[in-house]
Coordinates of C-alpha atoms in Angstrom, one line a residue:
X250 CA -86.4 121.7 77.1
X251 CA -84.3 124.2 75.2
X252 CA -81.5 121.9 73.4
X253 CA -79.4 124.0 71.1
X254 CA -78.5 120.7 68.8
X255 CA -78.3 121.7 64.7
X256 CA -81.9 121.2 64.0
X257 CA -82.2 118.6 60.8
X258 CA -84.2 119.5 57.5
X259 CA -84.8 122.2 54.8
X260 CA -83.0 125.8 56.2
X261 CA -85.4 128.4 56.9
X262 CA -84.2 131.5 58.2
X263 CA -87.1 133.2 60.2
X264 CA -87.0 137.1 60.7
X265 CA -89.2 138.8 63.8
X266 CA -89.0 142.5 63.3
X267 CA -89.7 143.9 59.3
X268 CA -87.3 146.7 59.5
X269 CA -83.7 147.7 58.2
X270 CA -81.8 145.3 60.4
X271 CA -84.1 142.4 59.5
X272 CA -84.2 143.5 55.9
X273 CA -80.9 143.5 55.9
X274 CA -80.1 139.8 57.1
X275 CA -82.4 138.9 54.2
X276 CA -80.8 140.8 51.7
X277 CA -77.3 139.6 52.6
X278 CA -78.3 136.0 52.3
X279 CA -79.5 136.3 49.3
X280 CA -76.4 138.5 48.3
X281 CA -74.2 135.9 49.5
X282 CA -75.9 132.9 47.0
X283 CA -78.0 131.4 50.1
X284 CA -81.2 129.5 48.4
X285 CA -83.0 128.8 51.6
X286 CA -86.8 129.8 53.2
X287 CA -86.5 133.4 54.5
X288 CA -89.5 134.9 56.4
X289 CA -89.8 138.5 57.5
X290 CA -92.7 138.8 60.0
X291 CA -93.3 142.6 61.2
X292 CA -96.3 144.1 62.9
X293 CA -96.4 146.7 60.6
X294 CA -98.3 146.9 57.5
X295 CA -95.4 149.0 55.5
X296 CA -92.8 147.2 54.0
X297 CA -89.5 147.3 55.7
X298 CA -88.1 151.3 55.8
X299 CA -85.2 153.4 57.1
X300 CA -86.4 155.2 60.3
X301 CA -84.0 158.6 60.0
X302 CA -86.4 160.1 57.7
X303 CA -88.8 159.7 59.8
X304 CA -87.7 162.9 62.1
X305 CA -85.4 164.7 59.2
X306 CA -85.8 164.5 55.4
X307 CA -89.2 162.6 55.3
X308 CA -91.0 164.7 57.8
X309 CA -89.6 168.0 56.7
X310 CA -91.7 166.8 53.1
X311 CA -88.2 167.1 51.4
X312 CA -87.9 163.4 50.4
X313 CA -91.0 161.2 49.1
X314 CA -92.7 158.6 50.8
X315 CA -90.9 156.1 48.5
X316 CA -87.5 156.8 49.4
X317 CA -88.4 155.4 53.3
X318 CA -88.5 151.9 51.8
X319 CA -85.8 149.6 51.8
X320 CA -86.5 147.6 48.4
X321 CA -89.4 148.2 46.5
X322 CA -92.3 145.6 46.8
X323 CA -91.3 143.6 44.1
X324 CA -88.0 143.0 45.3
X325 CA -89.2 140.3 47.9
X326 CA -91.0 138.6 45.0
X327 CA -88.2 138.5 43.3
X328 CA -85.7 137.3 46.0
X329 CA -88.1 134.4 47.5
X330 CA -88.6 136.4 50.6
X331 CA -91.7 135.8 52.3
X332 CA -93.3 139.1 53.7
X333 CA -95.4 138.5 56.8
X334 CA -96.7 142.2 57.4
X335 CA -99.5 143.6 60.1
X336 CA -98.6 140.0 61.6
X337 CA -97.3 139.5 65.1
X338 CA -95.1 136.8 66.6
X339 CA -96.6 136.2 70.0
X340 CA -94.4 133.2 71.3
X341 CA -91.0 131.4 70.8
X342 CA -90.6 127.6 70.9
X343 CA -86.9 127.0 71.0
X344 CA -87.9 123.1 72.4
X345 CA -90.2 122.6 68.6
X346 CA -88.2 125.5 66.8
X347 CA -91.2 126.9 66.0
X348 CA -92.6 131.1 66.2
X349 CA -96.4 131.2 66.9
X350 CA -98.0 133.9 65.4
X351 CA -101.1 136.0 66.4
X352 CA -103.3 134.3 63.7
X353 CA -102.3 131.0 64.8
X354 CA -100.1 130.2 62.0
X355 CA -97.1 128.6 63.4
X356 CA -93.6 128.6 61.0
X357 CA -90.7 126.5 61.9
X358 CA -86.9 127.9 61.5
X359 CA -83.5 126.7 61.4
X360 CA -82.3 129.8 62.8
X361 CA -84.1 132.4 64.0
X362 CA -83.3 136.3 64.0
X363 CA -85.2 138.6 66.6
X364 CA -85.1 142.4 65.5
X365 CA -87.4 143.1 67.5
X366 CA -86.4 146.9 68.1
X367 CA -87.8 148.9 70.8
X368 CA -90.3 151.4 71.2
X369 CA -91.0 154.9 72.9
X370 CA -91.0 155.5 76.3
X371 CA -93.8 157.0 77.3
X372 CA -94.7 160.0 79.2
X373 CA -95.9 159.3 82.6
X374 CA -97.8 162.2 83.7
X375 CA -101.5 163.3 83.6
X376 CA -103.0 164.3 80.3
X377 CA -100.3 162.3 78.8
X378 CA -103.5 160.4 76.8
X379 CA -105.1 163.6 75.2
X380 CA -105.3 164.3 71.6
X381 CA -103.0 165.7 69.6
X382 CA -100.2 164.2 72.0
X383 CA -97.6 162.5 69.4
X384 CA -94.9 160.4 69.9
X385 CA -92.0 159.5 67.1
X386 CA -91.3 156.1 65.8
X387 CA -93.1 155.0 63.2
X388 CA -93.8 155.6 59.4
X389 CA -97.8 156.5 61.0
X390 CA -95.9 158.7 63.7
X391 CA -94.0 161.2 61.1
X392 CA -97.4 161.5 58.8
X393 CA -99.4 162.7 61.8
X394 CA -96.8 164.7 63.4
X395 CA -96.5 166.6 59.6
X396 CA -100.3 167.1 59.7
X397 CA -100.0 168.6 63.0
X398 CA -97.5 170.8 61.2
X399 CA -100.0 172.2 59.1
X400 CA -102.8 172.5 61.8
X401 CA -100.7 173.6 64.7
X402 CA -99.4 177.0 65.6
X403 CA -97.4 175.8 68.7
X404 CA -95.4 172.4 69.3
X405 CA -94.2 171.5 72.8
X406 CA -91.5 168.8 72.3
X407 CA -90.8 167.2 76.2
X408 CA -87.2 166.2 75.6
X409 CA -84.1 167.5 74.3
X410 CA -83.3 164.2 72.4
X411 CA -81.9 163.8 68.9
X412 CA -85.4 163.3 67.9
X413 CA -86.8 166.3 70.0
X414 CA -83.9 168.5 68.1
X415 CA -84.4 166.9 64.4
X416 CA -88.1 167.5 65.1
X417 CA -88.1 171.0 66.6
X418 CA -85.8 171.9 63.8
X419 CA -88.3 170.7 61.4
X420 CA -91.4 172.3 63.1
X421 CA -89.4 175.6 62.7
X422 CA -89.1 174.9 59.4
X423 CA -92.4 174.8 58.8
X424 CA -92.6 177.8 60.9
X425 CA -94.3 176.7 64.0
X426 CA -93.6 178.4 67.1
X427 CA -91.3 175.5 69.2
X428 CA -90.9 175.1 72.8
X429 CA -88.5 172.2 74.0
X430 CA -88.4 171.1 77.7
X431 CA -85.4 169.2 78.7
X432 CA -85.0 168.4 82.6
X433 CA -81.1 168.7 82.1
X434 CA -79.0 171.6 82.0
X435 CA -78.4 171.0 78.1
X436 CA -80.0 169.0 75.7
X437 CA -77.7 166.2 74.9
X438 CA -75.7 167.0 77.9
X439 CA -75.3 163.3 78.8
X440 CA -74.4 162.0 75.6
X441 CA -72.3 165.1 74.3
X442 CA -71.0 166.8 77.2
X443 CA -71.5 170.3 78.1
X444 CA -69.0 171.9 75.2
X445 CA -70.7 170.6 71.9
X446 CA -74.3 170.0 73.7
X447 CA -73.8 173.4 73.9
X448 CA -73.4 174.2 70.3
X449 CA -76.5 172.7 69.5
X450 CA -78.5 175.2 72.3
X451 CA -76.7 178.1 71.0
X452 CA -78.0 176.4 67.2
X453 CA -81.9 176.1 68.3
X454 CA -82.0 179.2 70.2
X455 CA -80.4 181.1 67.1
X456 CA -83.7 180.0 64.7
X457 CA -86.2 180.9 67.3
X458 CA -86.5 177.7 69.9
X459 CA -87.6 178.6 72.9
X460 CA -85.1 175.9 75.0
X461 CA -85.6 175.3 78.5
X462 CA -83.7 173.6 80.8
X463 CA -83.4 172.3 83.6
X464 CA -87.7 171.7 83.7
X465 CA -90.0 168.6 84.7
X466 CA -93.0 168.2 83.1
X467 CA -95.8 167.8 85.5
X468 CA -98.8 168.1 83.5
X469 CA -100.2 168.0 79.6
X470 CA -103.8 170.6 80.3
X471 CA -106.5 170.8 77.9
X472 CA -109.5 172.8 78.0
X473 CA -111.8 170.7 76.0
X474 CA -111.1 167.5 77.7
X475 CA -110.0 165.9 74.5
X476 CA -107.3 167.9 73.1
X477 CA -104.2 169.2 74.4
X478 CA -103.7 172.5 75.0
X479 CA -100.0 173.4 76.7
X480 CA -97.9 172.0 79.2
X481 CA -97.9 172.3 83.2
X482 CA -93.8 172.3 84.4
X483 CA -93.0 171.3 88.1
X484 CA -92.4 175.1 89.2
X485 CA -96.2 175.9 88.4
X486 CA -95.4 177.8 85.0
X487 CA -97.7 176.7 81.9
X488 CA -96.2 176.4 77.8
X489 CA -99.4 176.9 75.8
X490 CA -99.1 174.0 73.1
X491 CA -101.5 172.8 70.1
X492 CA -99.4 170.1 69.9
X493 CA -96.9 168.2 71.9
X494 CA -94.0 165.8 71.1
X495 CA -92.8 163.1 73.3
X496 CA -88.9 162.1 72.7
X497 CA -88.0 160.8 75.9
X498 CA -85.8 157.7 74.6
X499 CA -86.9 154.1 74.1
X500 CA -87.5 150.9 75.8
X501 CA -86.1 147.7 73.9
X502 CA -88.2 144.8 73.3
X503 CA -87.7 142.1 75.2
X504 CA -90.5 140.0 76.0
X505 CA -90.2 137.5 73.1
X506 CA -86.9 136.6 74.3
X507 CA -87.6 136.9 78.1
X508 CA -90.2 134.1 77.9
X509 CA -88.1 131.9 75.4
X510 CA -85.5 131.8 78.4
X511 CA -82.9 133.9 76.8
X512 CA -80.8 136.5 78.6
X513 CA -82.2 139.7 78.6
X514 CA -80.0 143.0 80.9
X515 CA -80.1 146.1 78.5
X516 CA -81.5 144.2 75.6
X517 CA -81.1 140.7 74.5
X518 CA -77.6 139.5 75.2
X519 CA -75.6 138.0 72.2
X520 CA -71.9 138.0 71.8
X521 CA -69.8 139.6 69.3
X522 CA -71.5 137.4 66.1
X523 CA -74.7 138.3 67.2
X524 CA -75.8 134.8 69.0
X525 CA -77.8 134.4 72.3
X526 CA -76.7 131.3 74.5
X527 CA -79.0 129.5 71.8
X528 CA -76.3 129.3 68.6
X529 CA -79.6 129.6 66.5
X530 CA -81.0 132.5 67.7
X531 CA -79.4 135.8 67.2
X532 CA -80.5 139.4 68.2
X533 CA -79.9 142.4 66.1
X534 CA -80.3 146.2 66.1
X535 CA -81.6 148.6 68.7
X536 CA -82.2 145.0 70.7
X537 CA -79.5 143.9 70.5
X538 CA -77.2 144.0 73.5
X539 CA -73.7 142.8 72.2
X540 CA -70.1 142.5 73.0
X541 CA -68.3 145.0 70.6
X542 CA -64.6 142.7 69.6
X543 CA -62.6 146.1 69.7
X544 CA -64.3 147.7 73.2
X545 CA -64.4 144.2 74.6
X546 CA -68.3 145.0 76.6
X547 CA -71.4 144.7 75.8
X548 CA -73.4 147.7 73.8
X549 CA -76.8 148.2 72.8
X550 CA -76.8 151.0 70.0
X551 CA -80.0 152.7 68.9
X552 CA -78.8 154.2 65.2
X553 CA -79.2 153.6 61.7
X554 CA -75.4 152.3 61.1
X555 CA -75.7 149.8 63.6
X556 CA -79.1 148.5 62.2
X557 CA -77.5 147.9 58.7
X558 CA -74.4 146.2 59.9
X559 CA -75.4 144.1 62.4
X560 CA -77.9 142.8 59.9
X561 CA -74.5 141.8 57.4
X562 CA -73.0 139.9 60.5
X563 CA -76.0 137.8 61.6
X564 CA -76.6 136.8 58.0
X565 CA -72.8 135.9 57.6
X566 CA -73.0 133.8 61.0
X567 CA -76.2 132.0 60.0
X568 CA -73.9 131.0 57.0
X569 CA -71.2 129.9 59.2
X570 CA -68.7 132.7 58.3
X571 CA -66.8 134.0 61.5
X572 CA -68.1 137.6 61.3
X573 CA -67.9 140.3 63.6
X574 CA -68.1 144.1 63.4
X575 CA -65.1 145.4 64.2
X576 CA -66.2 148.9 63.9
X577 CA -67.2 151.5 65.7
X578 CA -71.1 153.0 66.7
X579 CA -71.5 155.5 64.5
X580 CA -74.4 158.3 63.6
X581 CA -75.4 160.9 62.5
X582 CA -77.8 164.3 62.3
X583 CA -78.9 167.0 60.6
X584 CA -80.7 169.8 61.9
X585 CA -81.0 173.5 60.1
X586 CA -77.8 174.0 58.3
X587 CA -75.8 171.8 60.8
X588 CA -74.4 168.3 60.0
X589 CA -72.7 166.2 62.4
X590 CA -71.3 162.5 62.4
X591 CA -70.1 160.9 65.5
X592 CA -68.0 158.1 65.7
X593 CA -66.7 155.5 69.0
X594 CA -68.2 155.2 72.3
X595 CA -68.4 157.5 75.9
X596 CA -70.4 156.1 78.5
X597 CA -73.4 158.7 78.9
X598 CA -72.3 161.3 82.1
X599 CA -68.9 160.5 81.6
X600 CA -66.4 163.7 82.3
X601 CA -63.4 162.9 79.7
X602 CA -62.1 166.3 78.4
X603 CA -63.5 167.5 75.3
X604 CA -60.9 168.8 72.9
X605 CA -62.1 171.1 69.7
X606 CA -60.6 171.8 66.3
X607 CA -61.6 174.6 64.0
X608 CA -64.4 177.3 63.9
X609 CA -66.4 176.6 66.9
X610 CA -68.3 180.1 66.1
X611 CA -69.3 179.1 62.9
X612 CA -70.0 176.0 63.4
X613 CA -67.1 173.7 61.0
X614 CA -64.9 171.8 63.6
X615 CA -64.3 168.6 65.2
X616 CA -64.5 167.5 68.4
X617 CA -63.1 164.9 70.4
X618 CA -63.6 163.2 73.7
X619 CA -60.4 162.3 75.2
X620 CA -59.5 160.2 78.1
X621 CA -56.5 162.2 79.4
X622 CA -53.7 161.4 81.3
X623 CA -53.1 164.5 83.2
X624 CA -49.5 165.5 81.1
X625 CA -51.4 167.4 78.5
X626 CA -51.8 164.1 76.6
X627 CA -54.6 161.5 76.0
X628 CA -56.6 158.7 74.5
X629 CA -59.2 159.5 71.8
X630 CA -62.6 157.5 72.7
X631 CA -64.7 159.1 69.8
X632 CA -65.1 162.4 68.0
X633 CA -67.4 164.0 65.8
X634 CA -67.5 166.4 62.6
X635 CA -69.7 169.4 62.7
X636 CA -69.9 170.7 58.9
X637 CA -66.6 168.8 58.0
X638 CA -67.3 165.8 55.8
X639 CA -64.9 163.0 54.7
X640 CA -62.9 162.7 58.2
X641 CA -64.9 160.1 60.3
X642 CA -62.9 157.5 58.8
X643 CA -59.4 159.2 60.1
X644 CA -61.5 159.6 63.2
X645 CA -62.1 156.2 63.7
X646 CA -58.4 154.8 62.7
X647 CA -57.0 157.4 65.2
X648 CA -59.5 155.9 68.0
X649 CA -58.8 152.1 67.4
X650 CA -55.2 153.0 67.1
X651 CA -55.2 153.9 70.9
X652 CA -52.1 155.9 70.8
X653 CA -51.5 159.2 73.0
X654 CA -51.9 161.9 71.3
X655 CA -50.9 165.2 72.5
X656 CA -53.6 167.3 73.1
X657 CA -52.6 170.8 71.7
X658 CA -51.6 169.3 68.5
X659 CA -55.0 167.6 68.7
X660 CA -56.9 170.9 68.9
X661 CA -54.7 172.4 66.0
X662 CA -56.1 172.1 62.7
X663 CA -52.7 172.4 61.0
X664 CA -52.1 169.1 61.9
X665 CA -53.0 166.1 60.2
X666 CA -54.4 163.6 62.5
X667 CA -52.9 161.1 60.7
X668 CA -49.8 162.6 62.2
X669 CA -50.7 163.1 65.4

C-alpha cells in the first residue's frame, strides 16, 4: 500500500542526503517561520558543505576548511534542526511514513525530501583498485587528492571533465607534472562544442598539460602490486603516473526511491515543484530529475546553483506555496586565470552554431549556442561569459525571451544584447 492521503499529526519534515540542497530545504523552512521537526540524515560525518571547493578554492589550499560548511555547527542547535550524521537511511516506508535507518532507529515524516545525490562513476578497467588511485567527491576525496599533491610528481587524471580540468589546473598549480586522457576529440566537446571546448585545450596546454585526446584507458600498472604507477592506453602506449584521478561523471542515487516504488529514468522523476507521484515526497539536486516550467522536459542538473534552488522550491512546496524555478541551469568554473559562467540548456552532442563575441585570443568573450534558422538568424539556447562578469543575467533574459536575433549583430560586441 502506498496511499498518498495528508498523513495526520505533528509536521516533521525528514531530509535524506546532509548536503547543500538538503541544507537548504531546512534553512528555508525555518527562514520562512515554519516551527516543525526537521531531520537531516547524511552518511557523512561532516556537517553539510558546498562541493565546488572541493576541486577549485578548497583543494588548491586557497580557502580554509571552514568555509566548505554551510552553517556553522551551532546553527542547527540554534534552528531546531536535528543532525543525523555518519547515519544511513536504508529503506522507505511510504505505507507507515516511516525511513529506517542503518542503526535501526526508525523516524516518521510528514513529508519527506530525498537528496540523495549521486556518486562517481567508477573506472572499469584493471588496476582500477590500486593505491593511490583517487576519485573526486567528497570532503575526504579533496584532502587526499591535496596530499597526493605534496607526495606526487605525476597525476594522470582519466577524463576531460570539469572536475578533471578544475583538478589538473590545481595539480599544476602545485606544480605537478599533469597528464589528462580524454577518449573524445576535446575535453568538454559534448557539452561545449568544438569552438569554446577548444579554448579550454588551447588553456591547459598553454600551462603545461599534457592533453590527449581521442585515448581509452586500458590499464592502471603498478610495479609494487599495491601502488599505482602510470597508465596503459588502448594503442599499447604507457603515461607513467604517481597518482591518478578518475572524473568520469556520476551515477545518481536511486535505490531508496526505486524500492519505495517511485519513478526512477535519469534520476527520481518529480515535476516542476519538486514532487514524485507521492505529493509528500520530493526529490532535489543532482537526483533530481524534474520538468523545468520554461523548457517544458524533464532535467536532471549536476551544479551548485541547482542544488541551492531547488532546495528554496521544495521547502516552499512542503509549505504549500506554488513554487517553481523558473530559471535557467546555470554554473560555473574557474581554472588558472579563466572564469566562465554558463547559463540555459543544449542537449550534450547537439550541433547548434556557436556564435562568439569579443577577444577569443585573450580569452574575454561570450559565447552563445544558437539554434539557427538558416537566414543568418537564430534562437539563443544558452551562452556563457569567459572573463566577462555581470552579463549572465542579460544572457538569460535574452534566452527566455526567445526572439530571433540576427546573428552578426550577435557576434558584435558594439551591440547591446538588450538590443539585439
Amino acid at each position: 500500500m502506498t496511499s498518498s492521503a495528508a498523513p495526520a499529526g505533528p509536521t516533521v519534515v525528514v531530509v535524506v542526503g546532509a548536503s547543500l540542497a538538503g541544507a537548504t530545504v531546512a534553512t528555508t523552512l525555518r527562514a520562512e517561520g515554519w516551527t516543525g521537526r526537521i531531520v537531516l540524515v547524511g552518511d557523512e560525518e561532516h556537517l553539510p558543505y558546498e562541493r565546488p571547493p572541493l576541486s577549485k578554492a578548497y583543494l588548491q589550499g586557497t580557502a580554509e576548511r571552514s568555509t566548505v560548511f554551510v552553517h556553522p555547527a551551532d546553527w542547527y542547535d540554534e534552528h531546531d534542526v536535528e543532525l543525523r550524521l555518519g547515519r544511513t537511511v536504508t529503506a522507505v516506508d511510504r505505507d507507515s511514513r516511516e525511513v529506517l535507518l542503518d542503526d535501526g532507529e526508525r523516524i516518521g515524516w510528514t513529508d519527506l525530501v530525498l537528496a540523495t545525490g549521486s556518486r562517481p562513476r567508477l573506472l572499469d578497467v584493471p588496476g582500477a583498485g590500486l593505491d593511490g588511485v583517487h576519485y573526486l567527491r567528497r570532503l575526504e576525496d579533496s584532502d587526499e587528492l591535496a596530499d597526493a599533491f605534496v607526495a606526487a610528481d605525476r597525476l594522470a587524471i582519466v577524463g576531460g571533465g570539469w572536475i578533471g580540468l578544475e583538478a589538473a589546473a590545481a595539480a599544476r598549480g602545485a606544480g605537478l607534472e599533469v597528464t589528462v586522457l580524454e577518449v573524445a576529440e576535446l575535453p568538454l566537446l559534448r557539452v561545449l562544442g568544438p569552438r569554446v571546448a577548444t579554448i579550454l585545450a588551447e588553456l591547459h596546454r598553454e600551462h603545461g598539460v599534457d592533453l590527449r585526446t581521442g585515448v581509452q584507458v586500458s590499464e592502471l600498472l603498478t610495479e609494487d602490486g599495491r601502488s599505482v604507477s602510470g597508465v596503459r592506453l588502448a594503442d599499447g602506449s604507457t603515461v607513467a603516473a604517481d597518482a591518478v584521478l578518475v572524473g568520469i561523471g556520476i551515477v545518481p542515487n536511486v535505490s531508496l526511491a526505486a524500492d519505495a516504488g517511485l519513478e526512477v529514468d535519469d534520476g527520481i522523476v518529480v515535476d516542476e515543484h519538486l514532487r514524485t507521484a507521492d505529493p509528500h515526497v520530493l526529490a532535489i539536486g543532482d537526483v533530481a530529475d524534474a520538468l523545468h516550467p520554461v523548457l517544458h522536459r524533464r532535467l536532471r542538473v549536476e551544479h551548485w546553483a541547482n542544488a541551492t534552488r531547488q532546495g528554496e522550491v521544495a521547502a516552499r512546496t512542503i509549505l504549500g506555496i506554488d513554487a517553481v524555478d523558473a530559471r535557467l541551469p546555470f554554473f560555473f568554473t574557474d581554472q588558472y586565470d579563466l572564469g566562465m559562467e554558463y547559463v540555459g540548456h543544449v542537449e550534450p552532442g547537439r550541433s547548434d552554431e556557436v556564435v562568439l563575441r569579443g577577444d577569443v585570443a585573450g580569452r574575454e568573450l561570450l559565447a552563445f549556442w544558437v539554434r539557427t534558422d538558416g537566414a543568418g538568424s537564430g534562437t539563443v539556447l544558452a551562452g556563457a561569459t569567459i572573463n566577462i562578469w555581470d552579463v549572465s543575467e542579460r544572457i538569460e533574459a535574452l534566452i527566455v525571451s526567445g526572439r530571433t536575433v540576427d546573428l552578426a549583430r550577435l557576434a558584435d560586441p558594439d551591440v547591446p544584447l538588450d538590443e539585439l
